[in-house]
Every structure is written in structure tokens, then in C-alpha cells.
mmCIF file of C-alpha atoms in Angstrom:
data_model
loop_
_atom_site.group_PDB
_atom_site.id
_atom_site.type_symbol
_atom_site.label_atom_id
_atom_site.label_comp_id
_atom_site.label_asym_id
_atom_site.label_seq_id
_atom_site.Cartn_x
_atom_site.Cartn_y
_atom_site.Cartn_z
ATOM 1 C CA MET A 8 -0.468 13.925 -9.982
ATOM 2 C CA THR A 9 -3.190 12.303 -8.056
ATOM 3 C CA LYS A 10 -2.210 9.410 -6.412
ATOM 4 C CA LYS A 11 -4.580 6.773 -7.092
ATOM 5 C CA ILE A 12 -6.341 4.527 -4.291
ATOM 6 C CA TYR A 13 -7.143 0.232 -5.539
ATOM 7 C CA PHE A 14 -10.247 -0.861 -3.411
ATOM 8 C CA ILE A 15 -10.563 -4.541 -4.100
ATOM 9 C CA PRO A 16 -13.798 -5.478 -2.617
ATOM 10 C CA GLY A 17 -14.625 -8.614 -0.539
ATOM 11 C CA TRP A 18 -16.210 -11.841 -2.381
ATOM 12 C CA GLY A 19 -19.360 -11.372 -4.547
ATOM 13 C CA GLU A 20 -18.718 -7.590 -4.447
ATOM 14 C CA THR A 21 -18.560 -5.409 -6.805
ATOM 15 C CA LYS A 22 -18.082 -1.127 -6.619
ATOM 16 C CA LYS A 23 -22.046 -0.892 -6.996
ATOM 17 C CA PHE A 24 -22.688 -2.916 -3.374
ATOM 18 C CA LYS A 25 -23.593 -0.948 -0.497
ATOM 19 C CA TYR A 26 -20.433 -0.801 1.569
ATOM 20 C CA SER A 27 -18.829 -0.555 -1.711
ATOM 21 C CA GLU A 28 -20.007 2.554 -2.627
ATOM 22 C CA LYS A 29 -19.954 4.298 0.878
ATOM 23 C CA ILE A 30 -15.513 3.353 1.079
ATOM 24 C CA ILE A 31 -15.340 4.361 -2.323
ATOM 25 C CA ARG A 32 -17.395 7.564 -1.864
ATOM 26 C CA ALA A 33 -14.695 8.043 1.573
ATOM 27 C CA LEU A 34 -11.585 7.419 -0.472
ATOM 28 C CA GLU A 35 -12.649 10.047 -3.609
ATOM 29 C CA LYS A 36 -11.744 12.714 -1.010
ATOM 30 C CA ARG A 37 -8.014 11.335 -1.162
ATOM 31 C CA GLY A 38 -6.917 10.538 -4.286
ATOM 32 C CA ALA A 39 -8.309 8.776 -7.313
ATOM 33 C CA VAL A 40 -10.399 5.447 -6.264
ATOM 34 C CA ILE A 41 -9.963 2.556 -8.732
ATOM 35 C CA PRO A 42 -11.737 -0.130 -7.726
ATOM 36 C CA LEU A 43 -10.639 -3.197 -9.079
ATOM 37 C CA ASP A 44 -12.549 -6.248 -9.703
ATOM 38 C CA TYR A 45 -12.104 -10.295 -10.242
ATOM 39 C CA ILE A 46 -14.375 -13.341 -10.298
ATOM 40 C CA SER A 47 -16.350 -14.332 -7.233
ATOM 41 C CA LYS A 48 -17.137 -17.762 -8.223
ATOM 42 C CA LYS A 49 -16.161 -21.114 -7.208
ATOM 43 C CA GLY A 50 -14.107 -22.763 -9.096
ATOM 44 C CA THR A 51 -11.816 -19.585 -9.828
ATOM 45 C CA THR A 52 -8.720 -20.047 -8.559
ATOM 46 C CA PRO A 53 -6.492 -17.863 -7.120
ATOM 47 C CA SER A 54 -4.226 -17.328 -9.551
ATOM 48 C CA LYS A 55 -7.278 -16.316 -12.303
ATOM 49 C CA ASN A 56 -7.813 -13.506 -10.419
ATOM 50 C CA ILE A 57 -4.717 -12.405 -9.535
ATOM 51 C CA LYS A 58 -3.782 -11.842 -13.238
ATOM 52 C CA ILE A 59 -7.084 -10.024 -13.740
ATOM 53 C CA ILE A 60 -6.510 -7.745 -11.220
ATOM 54 C CA LEU A 61 -2.895 -7.007 -12.067
ATOM 55 C CA ASP A 62 -4.513 -6.501 -15.576
ATOM 56 C CA GLN A 63 -6.057 -3.633 -14.229
ATOM 57 C CA LEU A 64 -3.203 -1.702 -12.072
ATOM 58 C CA LYS A 65 -1.833 1.112 -13.962
ATOM 59 C CA LYS A 66 2.077 1.359 -13.768
ATOM 60 C CA PRO A 67 3.880 2.909 -11.615
ATOM 61 C CA THR A 68 2.474 1.795 -8.583
ATOM 62 C CA SER A 69 5.246 2.702 -5.933
ATOM 63 C CA LYS A 70 2.898 6.000 -4.938
ATOM 64 C CA ASP A 71 0.112 4.626 -4.511
ATOM 65 C CA VAL A 72 -2.109 2.889 -2.038
ATOM 66 C CA LEU A 73 -4.136 -0.446 -2.060
ATOM 67 C CA VAL A 74 -6.454 -1.415 0.058
ATOM 68 C CA GLY A 75 -8.353 -4.919 0.125
ATOM 69 C CA PHE A 76 -10.988 -6.345 1.915
ATOM 70 C CA SER A 77 -11.899 -10.371 3.450
ATOM 71 C CA VAL A 78 -11.167 -12.127 0.065
ATOM 72 C CA GLY A 79 -10.325 -8.334 -1.398
ATOM 73 C CA ALA A 80 -7.496 -8.033 1.186
ATOM 74 C CA LEU A 81 -6.153 -11.678 0.694
ATOM 75 C CA TYR A 82 -5.607 -10.851 -2.931
ATOM 76 C CA ALA A 83 -4.330 -7.269 -2.281
ATOM 77 C CA TYR A 84 -1.835 -9.228 -0.152
ATOM 78 C CA ILE A 85 -0.583 -11.934 -2.524
ATOM 79 C CA ILE A 86 -0.452 -8.917 -4.912
ATOM 80 C CA SER A 87 1.890 -7.047 -2.684
ATOM 81 C CA THR A 88 4.115 -9.734 -2.129
ATOM 82 C CA GLN A 89 4.750 -9.089 -6.119
ATOM 83 C CA ILE A 90 4.393 -5.064 -6.654
ATOM 84 C CA LYS A 91 5.644 -2.491 -4.967
ATOM 85 C CA PHE A 92 2.928 0.342 -3.314
ATOM 86 C CA LYS A 93 3.120 3.077 -1.677
ATOM 87 C CA LYS A 94 1.270 1.596 1.183
ATOM 88 C CA VAL A 95 -1.157 -1.370 1.277
ATOM 89 C CA ILE A 96 -3.996 -1.526 3.854
ATOM 90 C CA ILE A 97 -5.292 -5.335 4.489
ATOM 91 C CA CYS A 98 -8.634 -5.871 5.920
ATOM 92 C CA SER A 99 -10.103 -8.668 7.263
ATOM 93 C CA ILE A 100 -7.881 -11.158 5.948
ATOM 94 C CA PRO A 101 -9.044 -14.440 5.513
ATOM 95 C CA PRO A 102 -6.884 -17.340 7.183
ATOM 96 C CA VAL A 103 -6.469 -19.511 4.001
ATOM 97 C CA LEU A 104 -3.145 -19.524 2.447
ATOM 98 C CA GLU A 105 -0.203 -22.651 3.319
ATOM 99 C CA LYS A 106 -2.013 -24.656 5.680
ATOM 100 C CA ASP A 107 -4.767 -22.785 6.970
ATOM 101 C CA LEU A 108 -7.678 -24.590 5.424
ATOM 102 C CA ASP A 109 -6.091 -27.731 6.999
ATOM 103 C CA ARG A 110 -7.778 -25.946 10.664
ATOM 104 C CA PHE A 111 -11.519 -26.208 9.067
ATOM 105 C CA PRO A 112 -13.339 -28.731 9.032
ATOM 106 C CA LYS A 113 -13.012 -30.501 5.271
ATOM 107 C CA LYS A 114 -16.380 -30.643 4.568
ATOM 108 C CA GLU A 115 -17.183 -27.065 5.393
ATOM 109 C CA VAL A 116 -13.547 -26.032 3.138
ATOM 110 C CA SER A 117 -14.961 -28.104 0.385
ATOM 111 C CA LEU A 118 -18.876 -26.396 0.433
ATOM 112 C CA LEU A 119 -16.168 -22.719 -0.146
ATOM 113 C CA PHE A 120 -13.625 -24.018 -2.546
ATOM 114 C CA SER A 121 -12.785 -26.371 -5.410
ATOM 115 C CA LYS A 122 -9.956 -29.140 -4.973
ATOM 116 C CA LYS A 123 -7.971 -26.278 -7.624
ATOM 117 C CA GLU A 124 -8.508 -22.683 -5.527
ATOM 118 C CA ILE A 125 -7.315 -25.048 -1.819
ATOM 119 C CA ASP A 126 -4.685 -26.945 -3.634
ATOM 120 C CA GLU A 127 -3.646 -23.452 -5.007
ATOM 121 C CA PHE A 128 -4.033 -21.604 -1.319
ATOM 122 C CA HIS A 129 -1.576 -24.323 0.061
ATOM 123 C CA LYS A 130 0.953 -23.439 -2.701
ATOM 124 C CA ILE A 131 0.874 -19.831 -1.605
ATOM 125 C CA LYS A 132 3.368 -19.058 1.062
ATOM 126 C CA TYR A 133 2.979 -16.119 3.103
ATOM 127 C CA THR A 134 5.832 -14.325 1.947
ATOM 128 C CA ARG A 135 7.468 -10.875 2.754
ATOM 129 C CA LEU A 136 5.224 -7.688 0.968
ATOM 130 C CA LYS A 137 7.348 -5.433 -1.013
ATOM 131 C CA SER A 138 5.125 -2.422 0.272
ATOM 132 C CA PRO A 139 4.618 -0.934 3.934
ATOM 133 C CA ALA A 140 1.941 -2.634 5.113
ATOM 134 C CA ILE A 141 -1.074 -2.310 8.206
ATOM 135 C CA PHE A 142 -3.497 -5.216 9.280
ATOM 136 C CA ILE A 143 -6.963 -4.544 9.981
ATOM 137 C CA CYS A 144 -10.095 -6.171 11.417
ATOM 138 C CA GLY A 145 -12.948 -5.883 14.088
ATOM 139 C CA ASP A 146 -12.868 -7.572 17.375
ATOM 140 C CA LYS A 147 -15.575 -9.826 16.909
ATOM 141 C CA GLU A 148 -15.193 -11.447 13.898
ATOM 142 C CA LYS A 149 -14.062 -14.841 13.974
ATOM 143 C CA ARG A 150 -10.996 -16.261 16.673
ATOM 144 C CA GLU A 151 -9.014 -17.110 13.369
ATOM 145 C CA THR A 152 -8.968 -13.435 11.611
ATOM 146 C CA ILE A 153 -8.306 -11.785 13.984
ATOM 147 C CA GLU A 154 -5.201 -14.257 14.889
ATOM 148 C CA LYS A 155 -4.421 -14.028 11.385
ATOM 149 C CA THR A 156 -4.030 -10.689 11.303
ATOM 150 C CA LYS A 157 -1.894 -10.153 14.721
ATOM 151 C CA TRP A 158 0.470 -13.122 13.234
ATOM 152 C CA LEU A 159 0.909 -11.184 9.894
ATOM 153 C CA ALA A 160 1.502 -8.334 11.346
ATOM 154 C CA LYS A 161 3.979 -9.310 14.124
ATOM 155 C CA LYS A 162 5.752 -11.720 11.016
ATOM 156 C CA PHE A 163 6.496 -8.798 9.324
ATOM 157 C CA LYS A 164 7.060 -5.742 11.873
ATOM 158 C CA SER A 165 3.722 -4.012 10.582
ATOM 159 C CA LYS A 166 0.657 -2.656 12.464
ATOM 160 C CA SER A 167 -2.099 -4.461 13.451
ATOM 161 C CA ILE A 168 -5.019 -2.729 13.995
ATOM 162 C CA ILE A 169 -7.976 -4.458 15.778
ATOM 163 C CA ILE A 170 -11.814 -2.004 15.447
ATOM 164 C CA LYS A 171 -13.965 -2.794 19.117
ATOM 165 C CA ASN A 172 -17.428 -3.393 18.100
ATOM 166 C CA THR A 173 -16.819 -4.548 14.665
ATOM 167 C CA ASP A 174 -17.763 -8.049 12.469
ATOM 168 C CA HIS A 175 -16.646 -8.613 9.801
ATOM 169 C CA ASN A 176 -18.904 -5.539 7.720
ATOM 170 C CA LEU A 177 -17.044 -2.129 6.311
ATOM 171 C CA ASN A 178 -18.955 -0.102 8.847
ATOM 172 C CA ASN A 179 -18.609 3.788 9.322
ATOM 173 C CA LYS A 180 -15.731 3.150 12.145
ATOM 174 C CA TYR A 181 -13.876 0.280 9.794
ATOM 175 C CA ILE A 182 -14.197 3.190 6.953
ATOM 176 C CA LYS A 183 -13.096 5.848 9.438
ATOM 177 C CA THR A 184 -10.021 3.209 10.495
ATOM 178 C CA ILE A 185 -8.724 3.378 6.955
ATOM 179 C CA LEU A 186 -9.006 6.652 6.198
ATOM 180 C CA ASP A 187 -6.847 7.721 9.547
ATOM 181 C CA ASN A 188 -4.423 5.241 8.214
ATOM 182 C CA LEU A 189 -4.189 6.187 4.546
#
């Protein structure tokens, strides 16, 4: 049986976006790729998107890999605290859970998220994953993203990879790093 590789793209992205098509083609050489969709619209709560994603998973998942990028990484992280996968690759996770959003100006946060979303993000705790994980980000991403990547990897005794000369973009080096760690 071919292993399944679930891919959750970043905010506003679908499997038809350029970088999504590129990573999906690369991942297809390693297994059956299943892109997972969610609603990229301000006001859509994390719990609603998690339910949408969970409904797309094919059980069992313990031999499969889950890869998420950006907001997709956030959802991959949350899902992997509930469901066991063979491996989870968390790419450029945004620091928005627990009290993370309190570190940013309220006006900036309210432009990105509704009050309902912010309230839900505050309630979601950084808890142990049920799967082995690898946390990845670029060295040119926002400082908070790099810090959260390192902190999560250390907290959960997982591998952390900081890709040189890479920003918040699934470029060729980023994709190669993901493939090397499948």
C-alpha cells in the first residue's frame, strides 16, 4: 500500500497555486499526495477549519505523513495533537496560539483575525504531538516564526531545521529540505 502524504497549504493557497503545484509534484514521487483544503477567510474559526480538514483525512493515518506550510502548518500541528501520523512536517508555523498574539500590536492583529478567531487561538495550548515531528523555517522569516520553530522543536524534543537564505516561501531549497526529511 502506498503511503499517503497529506499537504495543507498556506493561507489563501490552493493546490492550483504555483508553489503548491510544485511541492505536490515533488511529493508525488514519494507517495500518494492528498491536498487538504480549508477556508481562508477572516472570521472562519480554527475549530471550523480543523473540522473541515479532519473530514478529508482517510483513516487510518499512522503510516502516513502530514505536511503543513504557514497557516497550514498551524493546522497540521493542531491536528497532530489529536491524531497519530508516521511523521508530521511543520513548515513556518505562525506564532498565534496561547498568548502569542499578545506580543503584537492589537490593531495589526485585528486586521488579520476576528475577535472570535483571536479568542479561539488564545484557548489552544501548545500540547504534545502524537506523532514524531520536524519543525522547519527559513532564516530570513520573521524573528517570531524562527523563535517559535526552535522553541517547539526543543519543547517536544523534535528536529528543528533553519534553511539558509530562505524567507516565508516554499522555494527549491525548502522543498528539498522537506523531501530529505520524509
